[in-house]
PDB file of C-alpha atoms in Angstrom:
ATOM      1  CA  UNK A 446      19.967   5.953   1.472  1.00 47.00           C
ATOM      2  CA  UNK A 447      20.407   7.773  -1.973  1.00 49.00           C
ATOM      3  CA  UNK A 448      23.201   5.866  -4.012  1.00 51.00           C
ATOM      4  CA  UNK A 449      25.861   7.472  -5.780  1.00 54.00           C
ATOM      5  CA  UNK A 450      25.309   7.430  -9.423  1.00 54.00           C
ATOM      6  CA  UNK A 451      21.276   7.377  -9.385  1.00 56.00           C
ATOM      7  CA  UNK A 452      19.686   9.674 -12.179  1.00 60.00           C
ATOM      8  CA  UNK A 453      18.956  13.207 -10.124  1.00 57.00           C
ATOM      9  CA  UNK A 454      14.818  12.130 -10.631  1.00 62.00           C
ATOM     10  CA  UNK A 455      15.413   8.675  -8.772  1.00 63.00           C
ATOM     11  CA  UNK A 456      16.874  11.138  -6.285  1.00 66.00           C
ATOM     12  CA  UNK A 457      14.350  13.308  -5.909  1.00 70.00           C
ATOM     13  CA  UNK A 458      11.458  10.733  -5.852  1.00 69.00           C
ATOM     14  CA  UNK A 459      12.939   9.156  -2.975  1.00 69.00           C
ATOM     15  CA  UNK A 460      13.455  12.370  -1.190  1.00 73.00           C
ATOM     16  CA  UNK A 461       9.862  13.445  -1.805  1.00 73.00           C
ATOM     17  CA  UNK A 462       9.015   9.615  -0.748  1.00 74.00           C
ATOM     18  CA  UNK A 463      11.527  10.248   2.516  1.00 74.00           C
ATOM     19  CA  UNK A 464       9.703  13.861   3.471  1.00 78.00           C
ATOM     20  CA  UNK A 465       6.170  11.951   3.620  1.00 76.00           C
ATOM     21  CA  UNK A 466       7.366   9.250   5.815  1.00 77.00           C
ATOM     22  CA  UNK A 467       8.364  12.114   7.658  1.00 80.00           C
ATOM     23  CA  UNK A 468       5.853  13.549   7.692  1.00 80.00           C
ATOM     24  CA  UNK A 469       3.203  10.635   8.485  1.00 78.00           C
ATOM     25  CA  UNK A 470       5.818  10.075  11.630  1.00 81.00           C
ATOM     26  CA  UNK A 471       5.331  13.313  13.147  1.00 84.00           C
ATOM     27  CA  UNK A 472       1.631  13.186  13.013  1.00 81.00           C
ATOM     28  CA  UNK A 473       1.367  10.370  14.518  1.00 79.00           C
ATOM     29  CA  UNK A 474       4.095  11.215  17.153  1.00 85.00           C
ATOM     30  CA  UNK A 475       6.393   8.546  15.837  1.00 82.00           C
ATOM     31  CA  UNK A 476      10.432   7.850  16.569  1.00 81.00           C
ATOM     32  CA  UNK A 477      12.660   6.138  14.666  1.00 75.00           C
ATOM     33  CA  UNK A 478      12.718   3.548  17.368  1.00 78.00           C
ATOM     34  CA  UNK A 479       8.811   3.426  17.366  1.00 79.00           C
ATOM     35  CA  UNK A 480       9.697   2.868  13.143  1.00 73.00           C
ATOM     36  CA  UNK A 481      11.787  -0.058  13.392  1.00 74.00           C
ATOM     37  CA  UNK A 482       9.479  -1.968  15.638  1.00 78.00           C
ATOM     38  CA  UNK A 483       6.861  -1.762  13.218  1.00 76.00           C
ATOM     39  CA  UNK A 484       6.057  -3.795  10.363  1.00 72.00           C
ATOM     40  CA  UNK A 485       6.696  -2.321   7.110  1.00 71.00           C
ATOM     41  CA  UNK A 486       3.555  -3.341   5.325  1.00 67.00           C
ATOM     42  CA  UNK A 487       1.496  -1.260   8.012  1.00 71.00           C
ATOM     43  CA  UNK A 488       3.960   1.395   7.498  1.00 74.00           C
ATOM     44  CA  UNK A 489       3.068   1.121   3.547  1.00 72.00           C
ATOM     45  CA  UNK A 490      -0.561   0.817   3.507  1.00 70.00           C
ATOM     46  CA  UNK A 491      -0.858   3.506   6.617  1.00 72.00           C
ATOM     47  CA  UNK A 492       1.414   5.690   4.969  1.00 74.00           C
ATOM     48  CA  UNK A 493      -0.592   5.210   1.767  1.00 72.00           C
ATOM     49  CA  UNK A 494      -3.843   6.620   2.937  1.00 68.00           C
ATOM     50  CA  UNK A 495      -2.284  10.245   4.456  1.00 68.00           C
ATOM     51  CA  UNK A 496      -0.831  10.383   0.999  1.00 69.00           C
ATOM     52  CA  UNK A 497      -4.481   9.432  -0.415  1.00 65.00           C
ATOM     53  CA  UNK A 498      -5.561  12.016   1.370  1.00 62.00           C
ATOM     54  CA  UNK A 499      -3.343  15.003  -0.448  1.00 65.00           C
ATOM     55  CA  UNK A 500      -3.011  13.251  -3.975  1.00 61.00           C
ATOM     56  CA  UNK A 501      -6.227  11.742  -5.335  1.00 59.00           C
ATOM     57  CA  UNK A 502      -4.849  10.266  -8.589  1.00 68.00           C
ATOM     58  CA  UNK A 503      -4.568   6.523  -8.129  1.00 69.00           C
ATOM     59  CA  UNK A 504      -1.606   6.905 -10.803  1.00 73.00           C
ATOM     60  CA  UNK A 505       0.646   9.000  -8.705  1.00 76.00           C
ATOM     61  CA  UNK A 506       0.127   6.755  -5.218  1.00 76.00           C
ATOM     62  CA  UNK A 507       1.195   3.532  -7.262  1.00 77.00           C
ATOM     63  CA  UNK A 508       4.659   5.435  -8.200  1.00 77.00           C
ATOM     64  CA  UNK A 509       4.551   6.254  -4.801  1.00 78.00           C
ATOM     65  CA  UNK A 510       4.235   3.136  -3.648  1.00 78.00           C
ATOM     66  CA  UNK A 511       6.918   1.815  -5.306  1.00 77.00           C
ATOM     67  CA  UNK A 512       9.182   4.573  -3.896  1.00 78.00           C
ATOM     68  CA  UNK A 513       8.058   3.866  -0.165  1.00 77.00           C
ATOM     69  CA  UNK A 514       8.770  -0.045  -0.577  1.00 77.00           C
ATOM     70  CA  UNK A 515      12.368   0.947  -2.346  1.00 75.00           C
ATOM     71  CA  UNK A 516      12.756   3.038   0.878  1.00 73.00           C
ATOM     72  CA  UNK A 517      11.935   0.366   3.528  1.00 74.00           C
ATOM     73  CA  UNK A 518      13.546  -2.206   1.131  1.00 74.00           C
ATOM     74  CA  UNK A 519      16.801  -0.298   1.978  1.00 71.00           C
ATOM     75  CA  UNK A 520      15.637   0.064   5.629  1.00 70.00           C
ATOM     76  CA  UNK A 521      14.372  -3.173   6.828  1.00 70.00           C
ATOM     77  CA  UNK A 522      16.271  -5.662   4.434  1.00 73.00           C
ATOM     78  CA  UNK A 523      13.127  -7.231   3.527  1.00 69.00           C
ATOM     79  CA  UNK A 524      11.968  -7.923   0.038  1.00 71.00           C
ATOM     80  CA  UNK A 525       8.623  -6.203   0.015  1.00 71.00           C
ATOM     81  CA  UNK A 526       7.863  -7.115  -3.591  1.00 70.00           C
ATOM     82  CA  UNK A 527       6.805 -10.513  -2.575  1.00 70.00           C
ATOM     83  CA  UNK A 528       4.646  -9.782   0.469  1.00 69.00           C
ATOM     84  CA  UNK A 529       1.032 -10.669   0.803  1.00 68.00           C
ATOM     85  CA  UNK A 530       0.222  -7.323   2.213  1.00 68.00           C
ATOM     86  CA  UNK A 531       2.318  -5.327   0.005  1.00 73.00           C
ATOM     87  CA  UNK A 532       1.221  -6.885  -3.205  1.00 74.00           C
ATOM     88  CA  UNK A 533      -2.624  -6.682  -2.037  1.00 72.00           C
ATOM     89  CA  UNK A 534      -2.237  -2.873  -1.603  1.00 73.00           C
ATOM     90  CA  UNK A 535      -0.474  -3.224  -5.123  1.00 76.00           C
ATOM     91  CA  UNK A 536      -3.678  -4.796  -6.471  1.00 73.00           C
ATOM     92  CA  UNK A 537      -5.639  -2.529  -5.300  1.00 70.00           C
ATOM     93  CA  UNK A 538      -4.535   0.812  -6.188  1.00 71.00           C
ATOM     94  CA  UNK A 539      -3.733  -1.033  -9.919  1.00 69.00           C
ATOM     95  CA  UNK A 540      -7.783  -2.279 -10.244  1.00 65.00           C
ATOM     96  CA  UNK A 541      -8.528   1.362  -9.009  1.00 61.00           C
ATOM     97  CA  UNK A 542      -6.953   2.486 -12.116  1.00 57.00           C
ATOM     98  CA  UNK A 543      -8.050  -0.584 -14.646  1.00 46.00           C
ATOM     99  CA  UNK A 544     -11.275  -1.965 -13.526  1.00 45.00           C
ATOM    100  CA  UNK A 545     -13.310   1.530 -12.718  1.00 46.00           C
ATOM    101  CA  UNK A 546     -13.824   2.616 -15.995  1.00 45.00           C
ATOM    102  CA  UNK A 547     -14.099  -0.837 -17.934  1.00 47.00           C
ATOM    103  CA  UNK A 548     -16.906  -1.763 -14.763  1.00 45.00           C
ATOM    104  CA  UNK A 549     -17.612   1.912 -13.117  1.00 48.00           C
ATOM    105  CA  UNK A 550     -17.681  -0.462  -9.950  1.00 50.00           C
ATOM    106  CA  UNK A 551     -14.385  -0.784  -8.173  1.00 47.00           C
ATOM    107  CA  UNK A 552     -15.997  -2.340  -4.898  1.00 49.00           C
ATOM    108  CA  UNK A 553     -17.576  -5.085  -6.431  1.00 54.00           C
ATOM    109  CA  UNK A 554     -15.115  -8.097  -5.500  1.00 53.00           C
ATOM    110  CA  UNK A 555     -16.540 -10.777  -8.023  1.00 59.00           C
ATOM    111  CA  UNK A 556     -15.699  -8.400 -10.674  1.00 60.00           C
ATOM    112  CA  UNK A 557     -12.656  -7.933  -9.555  1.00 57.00           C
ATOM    113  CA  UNK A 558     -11.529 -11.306  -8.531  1.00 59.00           C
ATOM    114  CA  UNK A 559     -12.663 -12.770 -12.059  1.00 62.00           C
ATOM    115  CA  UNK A 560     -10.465  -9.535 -13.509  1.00 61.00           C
ATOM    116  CA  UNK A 561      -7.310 -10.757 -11.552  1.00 57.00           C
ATOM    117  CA  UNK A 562      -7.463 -14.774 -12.130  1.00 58.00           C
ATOM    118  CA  UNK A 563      -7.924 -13.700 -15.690  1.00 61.00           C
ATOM    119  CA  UNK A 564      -4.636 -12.008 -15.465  1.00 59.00           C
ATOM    120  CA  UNK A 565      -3.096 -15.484 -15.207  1.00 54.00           C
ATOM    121  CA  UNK A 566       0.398 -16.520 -12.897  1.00 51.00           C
ATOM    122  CA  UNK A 567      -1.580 -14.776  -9.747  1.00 51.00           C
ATOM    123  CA  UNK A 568      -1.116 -17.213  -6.727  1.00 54.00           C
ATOM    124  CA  UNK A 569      -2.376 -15.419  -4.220  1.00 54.00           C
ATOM    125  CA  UNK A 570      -5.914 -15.673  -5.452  1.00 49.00           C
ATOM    126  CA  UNK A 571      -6.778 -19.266  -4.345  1.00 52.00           C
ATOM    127  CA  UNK A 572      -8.807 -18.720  -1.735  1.00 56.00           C
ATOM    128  CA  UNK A 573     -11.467 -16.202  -1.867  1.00 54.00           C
ATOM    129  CA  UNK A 574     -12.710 -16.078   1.759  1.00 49.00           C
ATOM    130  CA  UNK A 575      -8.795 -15.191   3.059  1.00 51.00           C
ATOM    131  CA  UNK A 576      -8.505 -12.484   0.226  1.00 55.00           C
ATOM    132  CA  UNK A 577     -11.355 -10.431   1.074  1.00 56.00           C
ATOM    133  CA  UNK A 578     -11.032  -8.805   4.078  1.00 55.00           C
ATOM    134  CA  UNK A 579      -8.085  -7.056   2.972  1.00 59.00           C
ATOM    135  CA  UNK A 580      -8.509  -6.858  -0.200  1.00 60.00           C
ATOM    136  CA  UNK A 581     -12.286  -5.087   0.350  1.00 59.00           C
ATOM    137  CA  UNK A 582     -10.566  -2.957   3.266  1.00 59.00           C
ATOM    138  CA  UNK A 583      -7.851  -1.993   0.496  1.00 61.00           C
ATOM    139  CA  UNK A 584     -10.342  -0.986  -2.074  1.00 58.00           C
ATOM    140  CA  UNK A 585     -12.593   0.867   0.329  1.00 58.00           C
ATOM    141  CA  UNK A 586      -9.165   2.975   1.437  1.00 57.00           C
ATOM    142  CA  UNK A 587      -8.089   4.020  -2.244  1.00 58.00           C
ATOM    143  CA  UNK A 588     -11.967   4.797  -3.205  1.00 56.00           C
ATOM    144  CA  UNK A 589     -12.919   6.969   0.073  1.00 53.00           C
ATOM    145  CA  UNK A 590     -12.469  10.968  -0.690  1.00 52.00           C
ATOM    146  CA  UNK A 591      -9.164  12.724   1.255  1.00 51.00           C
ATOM    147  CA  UNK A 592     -11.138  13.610   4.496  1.00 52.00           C
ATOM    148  CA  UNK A 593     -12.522  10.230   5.100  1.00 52.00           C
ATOM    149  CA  UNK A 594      -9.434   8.459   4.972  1.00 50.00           C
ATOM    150  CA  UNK A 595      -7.423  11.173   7.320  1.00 53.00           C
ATOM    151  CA  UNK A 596      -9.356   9.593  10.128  1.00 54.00           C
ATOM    152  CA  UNK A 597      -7.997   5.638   9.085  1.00 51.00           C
ATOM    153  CA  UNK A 598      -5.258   4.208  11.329  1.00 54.00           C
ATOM    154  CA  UNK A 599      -4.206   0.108  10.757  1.00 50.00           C
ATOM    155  CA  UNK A 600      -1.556   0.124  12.955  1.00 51.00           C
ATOM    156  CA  UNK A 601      -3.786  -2.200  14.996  1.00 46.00           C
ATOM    157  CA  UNK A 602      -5.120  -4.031  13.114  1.00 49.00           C
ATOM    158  CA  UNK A 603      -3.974  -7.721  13.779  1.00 52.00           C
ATOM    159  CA  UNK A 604      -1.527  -9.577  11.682  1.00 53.00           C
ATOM    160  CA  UNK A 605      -0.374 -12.779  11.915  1.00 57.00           C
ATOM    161  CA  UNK A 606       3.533 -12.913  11.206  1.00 56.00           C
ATOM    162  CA  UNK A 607       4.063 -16.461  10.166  1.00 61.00           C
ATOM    163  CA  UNK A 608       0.924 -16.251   7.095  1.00 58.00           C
ATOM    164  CA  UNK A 609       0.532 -12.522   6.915  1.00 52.00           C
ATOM    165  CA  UNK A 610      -3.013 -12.296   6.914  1.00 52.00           C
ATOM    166  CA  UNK A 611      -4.950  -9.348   8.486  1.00 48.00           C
ATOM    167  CA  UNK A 612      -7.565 -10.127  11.244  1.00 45.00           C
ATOM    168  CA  UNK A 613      -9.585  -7.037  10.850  1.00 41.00           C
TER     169      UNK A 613
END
């Protein structure tokens, strides 16, 4: 998994990003087999919230983030970057960071739809009633405090494989 010739902090990020996967697998009771199966954006965004849960800052889960998608990047052969799933969780943990203290309301979606198609080159944003479900489950997971979201598990949470949307 680690390349040869990586700088020794690319290194250790993705060992640090390796020992919480790790980690998440053996609380849940997880095997590499039961791994595989899965798909990786419920890996992410489940993964995501037990690290939520230790590490607050909104800051260090989005370098996190991008760790655990290099990981499964290597791991599933799938290009993460442009999934809907992935780059919702993306969104979310990045208006965390932007919109809360230009707004001091992070769950209000108008706001933060308006914020996003302002950004420009955003085509996932077309169609608000398909967006909100995850994109409102998203925000509520990287607003709740550490010992709310220790008790959040989407690994059933229905998606379909051909659109990737969530039926919550």
């Amino acid at each position: 998994m680690i390349l040869y010739g990586q700088r020794y902090n690319t290194q250790s990020r993705y060992y640090y990003a390796m020992e919480k996967l790790k980690k998440w697998a053996q609380i849940n009771h997880y095997i590499i087999l039961d791994l595989l199966i899965m798909k990786p954006y419920i890996i992410i965004t489940d993964v995501l919230a037990q690290f939520a849960s230790v590490t607050t800052s909104a800051s260090s889960a989005l370098q996190f983030l991008n760790r655990l998608s290099s990981m499964l990047l290597l791991t599933f052969d799938i290009d993460l970057k442009n999934n809907f799933m992935f780059q919702f969780t993306r969104k979310a943990i990045s208006a965390h960071i932007i919109v809360k203290p230009k707004y001091e309301d992070i769950l209000n979606m108008g706001i933060l739809f308006d914020y996003w198609r302002g950004k420009g080159s955003n085509r996932n944003l077309t169609n608000i009633k398909q967006q909100t479900k995850p994109t409102s489950i998203l925000m509520t997971i990287c607003s709740m405090r550490p010992a709310e979201i220790e008790g959040i598990s989407l690994r059933h949470s229905g998606i379909c494989e051909k659109t990737d949307k969530a039926d919550l």
